[in-house]
Amino acid sequence: MYTNVTEYVIEESHETKVEELLKEYHKKIYRYCFNILRNAHDAEDATQEVFIKAFQNRKLVEINNSSAWLYRIAYNHCLNKIKRKKLVEFIPFTEKGLFPKEDTNDYSDFELSYILSQLKPKERALIVLRIIEDKDFKEIASILDISIPTSRKRFERIKAKIQKIIERRSENGQ
């Protein structure tokens, strides 16, 4: 019986690449998802789903910037998850007790939690990439599918918004 050796080698290198990505990026992708979704269980699910999508992609071996590629998958997946959750909460015939509000006690820093809660998911994603994940604007632009100048401008706007949040909070004595 004839076996295609080339196909076997491609499959093996594909699985090796997935294992390498898991080892290198699992914690980083989890932290990124957690900071966008603000819920540990959702972040765990999202992280698993991101790596499942990565494993299912047959062009994985050909991808040059694995980091940006994984973060983009995570970004899109988290935003879709938030949209679905808002849709489910919007449907009037669901029971209110069925979907409890997210618990923000997972944060050790209450101030950071408060600031992030005041931002939109897309804003949180950019801030997390730039400050927590320490990505440069070129990689952020690649992940978010925007231009480099746009990523810088959005970052500056979000910084200004955060400054206003902090000022309002200190004025209210909180």
GROMACS .gro file of N, CA and C in nm, residues 28-139:
model
  336
   28LYS      N    1  -0.005   3.391   2.787
   28LYS     CA    2  -0.021   3.526   2.734
   28LYS      C    3  -0.160   3.546   2.673
   29ILE      N    4  -0.205   3.448   2.597
   29ILE     CA    5  -0.338   3.458   2.534
   29ILE      C    6  -0.446   3.454   2.642
   30TYR      N    7  -0.428   3.370   2.744
   30TYR     CA    8  -0.525   3.367   2.854
   30TYR      C    9  -0.533   3.504   2.921
   31ARG      N   10  -0.419   3.564   2.953
   31ARG     CA   11  -0.417   3.694   3.020
   31ARG      C   12  -0.484   3.799   2.932
   32TYR      N   13  -0.458   3.794   2.802
   32TYR     CA   14  -0.518   3.889   2.708
   32TYR      C   15  -0.671   3.871   2.706
   33CYS      N   16  -0.717   3.748   2.692
   33CYS     CA   17  -0.861   3.721   2.691
   33CYS      C   18  -0.925   3.762   2.823
   34PHE      N   19  -0.856   3.734   2.933
   34PHE     CA   20  -0.909   3.770   3.065
   34PHE      C   21  -0.928   3.921   3.076
   35ASN      N   22  -0.832   3.997   3.029
   35ASN     CA   23  -0.841   4.142   3.039
   35ASN      C   24  -0.948   4.201   2.949
   36ILE      N   25  -0.983   4.133   2.842
   36ILE     CA   26  -1.091   4.181   2.757
   36ILE      C   27  -1.226   4.136   2.812
   37LEU      N   28  -1.236   4.008   2.846
   37LEU     CA   29  -1.364   3.952   2.889
   37LEU      C   30  -1.394   3.978   3.035
   38ARG      N   31  -1.290   3.996   3.118
   38ARG     CA   32  -1.303   4.029   3.259
   38ARG      C   33  -1.373   3.918   3.338
   39ASN      N   34  -1.352   3.795   3.296
   39ASN     CA   35  -1.411   3.680   3.364
   39ASN      C   36  -1.320   3.561   3.342
   40ALA      N   37  -1.279   3.495   3.449
   40ALA     CA   38  -1.181   3.386   3.439
   40ALA      C   39  -1.234   3.267   3.359
   41HIS      N   40  -1.359   3.229   3.381
   41HIS     CA   41  -1.414   3.113   3.311
   41HIS      C   42  -1.427   3.141   3.161
   42ASP      N   43  -1.475   3.259   3.127
   42ASP     CA   44  -1.486   3.296   2.986
   42ASP      C   45  -1.348   3.301   2.921
   43ALA      N   46  -1.250   3.352   2.995
   43ALA     CA   47  -1.115   3.362   2.941
   43ALA      C   48  -1.055   3.223   2.917
   44GLU      N   49  -1.081   3.130   3.008
   44GLU     CA   50  -1.032   2.992   2.988
   44GLU      C   51  -1.094   2.931   2.864
   45ASP      N   52  -1.225   2.947   2.849
   45ASP     CA   53  -1.294   2.894   2.731
   45ASP      C   54  -1.241   2.958   2.604
   46ALA      N   55  -1.226   3.089   2.608
   46ALA     CA   56  -1.178   3.161   2.490
   46ALA      C   57  -1.038   3.116   2.451
   47THR      N   58  -0.952   3.099   2.549
   47THR     CA   59  -0.814   3.055   2.521
   47THR      C   60  -0.814   2.919   2.455
   48GLN      N   61  -0.894   2.828   2.506
   48GLN     CA   62  -0.902   2.695   2.444
   48GLN      C   63  -0.953   2.705   2.302
   49GLU      N   64  -1.055   2.786   2.280
   49GLU     CA   65  -1.113   2.799   2.147
   49GLU      C   66  -1.016   2.865   2.050
   50VAL      N   67  -0.934   2.957   2.097
   50VAL     CA   68  -0.833   3.020   2.012
   50VAL      C   69  -0.734   2.916   1.964
   51PHE      N   70  -0.687   2.830   2.052
   51PHE     CA   71  -0.590   2.729   2.013
   51PHE      C   72  -0.654   2.618   1.929
   52ILE      N   73  -0.781   2.592   1.949
   52ILE     CA   74  -0.850   2.496   1.862
   52ILE      C   75  -0.856   2.552   1.720
   53LYS      N   76  -0.890   2.681   1.708
   53LYS     CA   77  -0.892   2.744   1.576
   53LYS      C   78  -0.753   2.742   1.512
   54ALA      N   79  -0.652   2.765   1.592
   54ALA     CA   80  -0.515   2.762   1.541
   54ALA      C   81  -0.480   2.622   1.491
   55PHE      N   82  -0.519   2.521   1.567
   55PHE     CA   83  -0.489   2.383   1.530
   55PHE      C   84  -0.562   2.344   1.402
   56GLN      N   85  -0.683   2.395   1.384
   56GLN     CA   86  -0.762   2.360   1.267
   56GLN      C   87  -0.712   2.429   1.140
   57ASN      N   88  -0.632   2.533   1.153
   57ASN     CA   89  -0.582   2.605   1.036
   57ASN      C   90  -0.467   2.527   0.973
   58ARG      N   91  -0.484   2.485   0.852
   58ARG     CA   92  -0.384   2.403   0.783
   58ARG      C   93  -0.265   2.486   0.735
   59LYS      N   94  -0.276   2.617   0.731
   59LYS     CA   95  -0.166   2.703   0.686
   59LYS      C   96  -0.078   2.749   0.802
   60LEU      N   97  -0.096   2.689   0.915
   60LEU     CA   98  -0.026   2.728   1.037
   60LEU      C   99   0.125   2.730   1.020
   61VAL      N  100   0.179   2.633   0.951
   61VAL     CA  101   0.325   2.621   0.935
   61VAL      C  102   0.379   2.738   0.851
   62GLU      N  103   0.296   2.794   0.763
   62GLU     CA  104   0.340   2.901   0.674
   62GLU      C  105   0.333   3.040   0.736
   63ILE      N  106   0.271   3.054   0.851
   63ILE     CA  107   0.250   3.186   0.913
   63ILE      C  108   0.381   3.239   0.968
   64ASN      N  109   0.413   3.364   0.932
   64ASN     CA  110   0.539   3.426   0.974
   64ASN      C  111   0.535   3.478   1.117
   65ASN      N  112   0.433   3.557   1.150
   65ASN     CA  113   0.424   3.620   1.281
   65ASN      C  114   0.316   3.549   1.363
   66SER      N  115   0.354   3.442   1.428
   66SER     CA  116   0.257   3.361   1.505
   66SER      C  117   0.194   3.439   1.618
   67SER      N  118   0.270   3.525   1.681
   67SER     CA  119   0.219   3.603   1.793
   67SER      C  120   0.102   3.692   1.748
   68ALA      N  121   0.124   3.771   1.645
   68ALA     CA  122   0.020   3.861   1.596
   68ALA      C  123  -0.101   3.782   1.548
   69TRP      N  124  -0.076   3.669   1.484
   69TRP     CA  125  -0.183   3.585   1.432
   69TRP      C  126  -0.270   3.531   1.546
   70LEU      N  127  -0.207   3.481   1.652
   70LEU     CA  128  -0.283   3.428   1.766
   70LEU      C  129  -0.359   3.539   1.838
   71TYR      N  130  -0.294   3.654   1.857
   71TYR     CA  131  -0.363   3.765   1.923
   71TYR      C  132  -0.482   3.813   1.840
   72ARG      N  133  -0.470   3.810   1.708
   72ARG     CA  134  -0.582   3.851   1.624
   72ARG      C  135  -0.698   3.754   1.640
   73ILE      N  136  -0.668   3.625   1.642
   73ILE     CA  137  -0.774   3.526   1.663
   73ILE      C  138  -0.840   3.551   1.798
   74ALA      N  139  -0.759   3.574   1.901
   74ALA     CA  140  -0.811   3.598   2.036
   74ALA      C  141  -0.896   3.725   2.040
   75TYR      N  142  -0.848   3.830   1.975
   75TYR     CA  143  -0.920   3.957   1.971
   75TYR      C  144  -1.058   3.939   1.908
   76ASN      N  145  -1.061   3.880   1.790
   76ASN     CA  146  -1.189   3.860   1.721
   76ASN      C  147  -1.281   3.767   1.799
   77HIS      N  148  -1.225   3.663   1.856
   77HIS     CA  149  -1.305   3.567   1.931
   77HIS      C  150  -1.367   3.634   2.056
   78CYS      N  151  -1.287   3.711   2.127
   78CYS     CA  152  -1.338   3.778   2.249
   78CYS      C  153  -1.446   3.880   2.216
   79LEU      N  154  -1.426   3.957   2.109
   79LEU     CA  155  -1.529   4.055   2.072
   79LEU      C  156  -1.658   3.984   2.031
   80ASN      N  157  -1.646   3.874   1.958
   80ASN     CA  158  -1.765   3.798   1.920
   80ASN      C  159  -1.835   3.741   2.043
   81LYS      N  160  -1.757   3.695   2.138
   81LYS     CA  161  -1.813   3.639   2.263
   81LYS      C  162  -1.890   3.748   2.339
   82ILE      N  163  -1.835   3.868   2.343
   82ILE     CA  164  -1.903   3.980   2.412
   82ILE      C  165  -2.032   4.016   2.339
   83LYS      N  166  -2.027   4.019   2.206
   83LYS     CA  167  -2.148   4.050   2.129
   83LYS      C  168  -2.257   3.946   2.153
   84ARG      N  169  -2.219   3.818   2.154
   84ARG     CA  170  -2.317   3.712   2.178
   84ARG      C  171  -2.377   3.724   2.318
   85LYS      N  172  -2.292   3.755   2.415
   85LYS     CA  173  -2.340   3.766   2.553
   85LYS      C  174  -2.438   3.883   2.567
   86LYS      N  175  -2.406   3.996   2.501
   86LYS     CA  176  -2.497   4.110   2.506
   86LYS      C  177  -2.630   4.077   2.438
   87LEU      N  178  -2.624   4.001   2.329
   87LEU     CA  179  -2.746   3.962   2.259
   87LEU      C  180  -2.832   3.874   2.348
   88VAL      N  181  -2.771   3.778   2.416
   88VAL     CA  182  -2.845   3.688   2.505
   88VAL      C  183  -2.907   3.767   2.620
   89GLU      N  184  -2.833   3.864   2.675
   89GLU     CA  185  -2.887   3.945   2.785
   89GLU      C  186  -2.997   4.038   2.737
   90PHE      N  187  -2.995   4.074   2.609
   90PHE     CA  188  -3.094   4.166   2.554
   90PHE      C  189  -3.228   4.098   2.531
   91ILE      N  190  -3.224   3.968   2.502
   91ILE     CA  191  -3.348   3.896   2.472
   91ILE      C  192  -3.440   3.903   2.594
   92PRO      N  193  -3.561   3.958   2.579
   92PRO     CA  194  -3.646   3.986   2.694
   92PRO      C  195  -3.703   3.863   2.765
   93PHE      N  196  -3.713   3.749   2.699
   93PHE     CA  197  -3.776   3.635   2.763
   93PHE      C  198  -3.679   3.546   2.840
   94THR      N  199  -3.554   3.586   2.853
   94THR     CA  200  -3.462   3.507   2.934
   94THR      C  201  -3.480   3.546   3.080
   95GLU      N  202  -3.454   3.452   3.168
   95GLU     CA  203  -3.467   3.479   3.311
   95GLU      C  204  -3.346   3.559   3.357
   96LYS      N  205  -3.369   3.658   3.440
   96LYS     CA  206  -3.260   3.744   3.485
   96LYS      C  207  -3.155   3.668   3.564
   97GLY      N  208  -3.193   3.571   3.642
   97GLY     CA  209  -3.099   3.496   3.724
   97GLY      C  210  -3.015   3.397   3.644
   98LEU      N  211  -3.050   3.377   3.519
   98LEU     CA  212  -2.982   3.278   3.437
   98LEU      C  213  -2.841   3.321   3.399
   99PHE      N  214  -2.821   3.448   3.379
   99PHE     CA  215  -2.690   3.498   3.338
   99PHE      C  216  -2.641   3.602   3.439
  100PRO      N  217  -2.572   3.561   3.542
  100PRO     CA  218  -2.527   3.656   3.644
  100PRO      C  219  -2.424   3.753   3.587
  101LYS      N  220  -2.421   3.871   3.644
  101LYS     CA  221  -2.320   3.970   3.604
  101LYS      C  222  -2.181   3.919   3.638
  102GLU      N  223  -2.084   3.964   3.559
  102GLU     CA  224  -1.948   3.917   3.580
  102GLU      C  225  -1.892   3.968   3.712
  103ASP      N  226  -1.819   3.884   3.776
  103ASP     CA  227  -1.757   3.918   3.903
  103ASP      C  228  -1.619   3.975   3.876
  104THR      N  229  -1.593   4.095   3.923
  104THR     CA  230  -1.463   4.158   3.899
  104THR      C  231  -1.366   4.132   4.012
  105ASN      N  232  -1.398   4.042   4.104
  105ASN     CA  233  -1.308   4.012   4.214
  105ASN      C  234  -1.183   3.939   4.171
  106ASP      N  235  -1.173   3.901   4.044
  106ASP     CA  236  -1.056   3.832   3.994
  106ASP      C  237  -0.935   3.925   3.988
  107TYR      N  238  -0.957   4.054   3.991
  107TYR     CA  239  -0.847   4.150   3.983
  107TYR      C  240  -0.789   4.175   4.122
  108SER      N  241  -0.658   4.177   4.128
  108SER     CA  242  -0.596   4.210   4.255
  108SER      C  243  -0.589   4.361   4.272
  109ASP      N  244  -0.593   4.434   4.163
  109ASP     CA  245  -0.584   4.579   4.169
  109ASP      C  246  -0.721   4.638   4.137
  110PHE      N  247  -0.788   4.691   4.238
  110PHE     CA  248  -0.923   4.744   4.221
  110PHE      C  249  -0.925   4.863   4.126
  111GLU      N  250  -0.826   4.948   4.131
  111GLU     CA  251  -0.820   5.065   4.043
  111GLU      C  252  -0.815   5.023   3.897
  112LEU      N  253  -0.728   4.927   3.867
  112LEU     CA  254  -0.718   4.877   3.730
  112LEU      C  255  -0.851   4.818   3.686
  113SER      N  256  -0.914   4.745   3.774
  113SER     CA  257  -1.043   4.685   3.744
  113SER      C  258  -1.146   4.793   3.712
  114TYR      N  259  -1.149   4.897   3.793
  114TYR     CA  260  -1.245   5.005   3.771
  114TYR      C  261  -1.220   5.075   3.637
  115ILE      N  262  -1.095   5.105   3.609
  115ILE     CA  263  -1.060   5.174   3.484
  115ILE      C  264  -1.098   5.088   3.364
  116LEU      N  265  -1.060   4.961   3.367
  116LEU     CA  266  -1.092   4.873   3.255
  116LEU      C  267  -1.242   4.856   3.238
  117SER      N  268  -1.316   4.859   3.347
  117SER     CA  269  -1.462   4.844   3.337
  117SER      C  270  -1.527   4.964   3.270
  118GLN      N  271  -1.460   5.078   3.272
  118GLN     CA  272  -1.514   5.198   3.211
  118GLN      C  273  -1.485   5.207   3.060
  119LEU      N  274  -1.400   5.117   3.010
  119LEU     CA  275  -1.362   5.117   2.869
  119LEU      C  276  -1.446   5.018   2.790
  120LYS      N  277  -1.461   5.045   2.661
  120LYS     CA  278  -1.528   4.951   2.571
  120LYS      C  279  -1.434   4.834   2.544
  121PRO      N  280  -1.488   4.719   2.504
  121PRO     CA  281  -1.402   4.602   2.479
  121PRO      C  282  -1.289   4.628   2.380
  122LYS      N  283  -1.316   4.701   2.274
  122LYS     CA  284  -1.210   4.730   2.176
  122LYS      C  285  -1.102   4.819   2.237
  123GLU      N  286  -1.144   4.911   2.323
  123GLU     CA  287  -1.047   4.996   2.391
  123GLU      C  288  -0.962   4.915   2.488
  124ARG      N  289  -1.028   4.826   2.564
  124ARG     CA  290  -0.955   4.738   2.656
  124ARG      C  291  -0.854   4.654   2.580
  125ALA      N  292  -0.894   4.602   2.464
  125ALA     CA  293  -0.804   4.518   2.385
  125ALA      C  294  -0.678   4.594   2.347
  126LEU      N  295  -0.692   4.718   2.302
  126LEU     CA  296  -0.576   4.796   2.262
  126LEU      C  297  -0.488   4.830   2.381
  127ILE      N  298  -0.548   4.871   2.490
  127ILE     CA  299  -0.471   4.905   2.611
  127ILE      C  300  -0.396   4.783   2.663
  128VAL      N  301  -0.462   4.669   2.666
  128VAL     CA  302  -0.397   4.547   2.715
  128VAL      C  303  -0.280   4.511   2.625
  129LEU      N  304  -0.299   4.520   2.494
  129LEU     CA  305  -0.189   4.488   2.402
  129LEU      C  306  -0.070   4.581   2.422
  130ARG      N  307  -0.097   4.709   2.438
  130ARG     CA  308   0.011   4.807   2.446
  130ARG      C  309   0.080   4.808   2.583
  131ILE      N  310   0.003   4.809   2.690
  131ILE     CA  311   0.060   4.827   2.823
  131ILE      C  312   0.092   4.693   2.891
  132ILE      N  313  -0.003   4.603   2.896
  132ILE     CA  314   0.018   4.478   2.968
  132ILE      C  315   0.101   4.379   2.887
  133GLU      N  316   0.068   4.365   2.758
  133GLU     CA  317   0.142   4.271   2.673
  133GLU      C  318   0.267   4.333   2.610
  134ASP      N  319   0.284   4.464   2.622
  134ASP     CA  320   0.401   4.537   2.574
  134ASP      C  321   0.427   4.516   2.423
  135LYS      N  322   0.320   4.523   2.344
  135LYS     CA  323   0.332   4.510   2.198
  135LYS      C  324   0.360   4.647   2.138
  136ASP      N  325   0.437   4.649   2.030
  136ASP     CA  326   0.462   4.775   1.961
  136ASP      C  327   0.343   4.807   1.870
  137PHE      N  328   0.337   4.930   1.819
  137PHE     CA  329   0.222   4.972   1.740
  137PHE      C  330   0.211   4.897   1.608
  138LYS      N  331   0.322   4.852   1.554
  138LYS     CA  332   0.318   4.775   1.430
  138LYS      C  333   0.244   4.643   1.453
  139GLU      N  334   0.277   4.574   1.562
  139GLU     CA  335   0.211   4.447   1.591
  139GLU      C  336   0.065   4.469   1.632
   0.00000   0.00000   0.00000
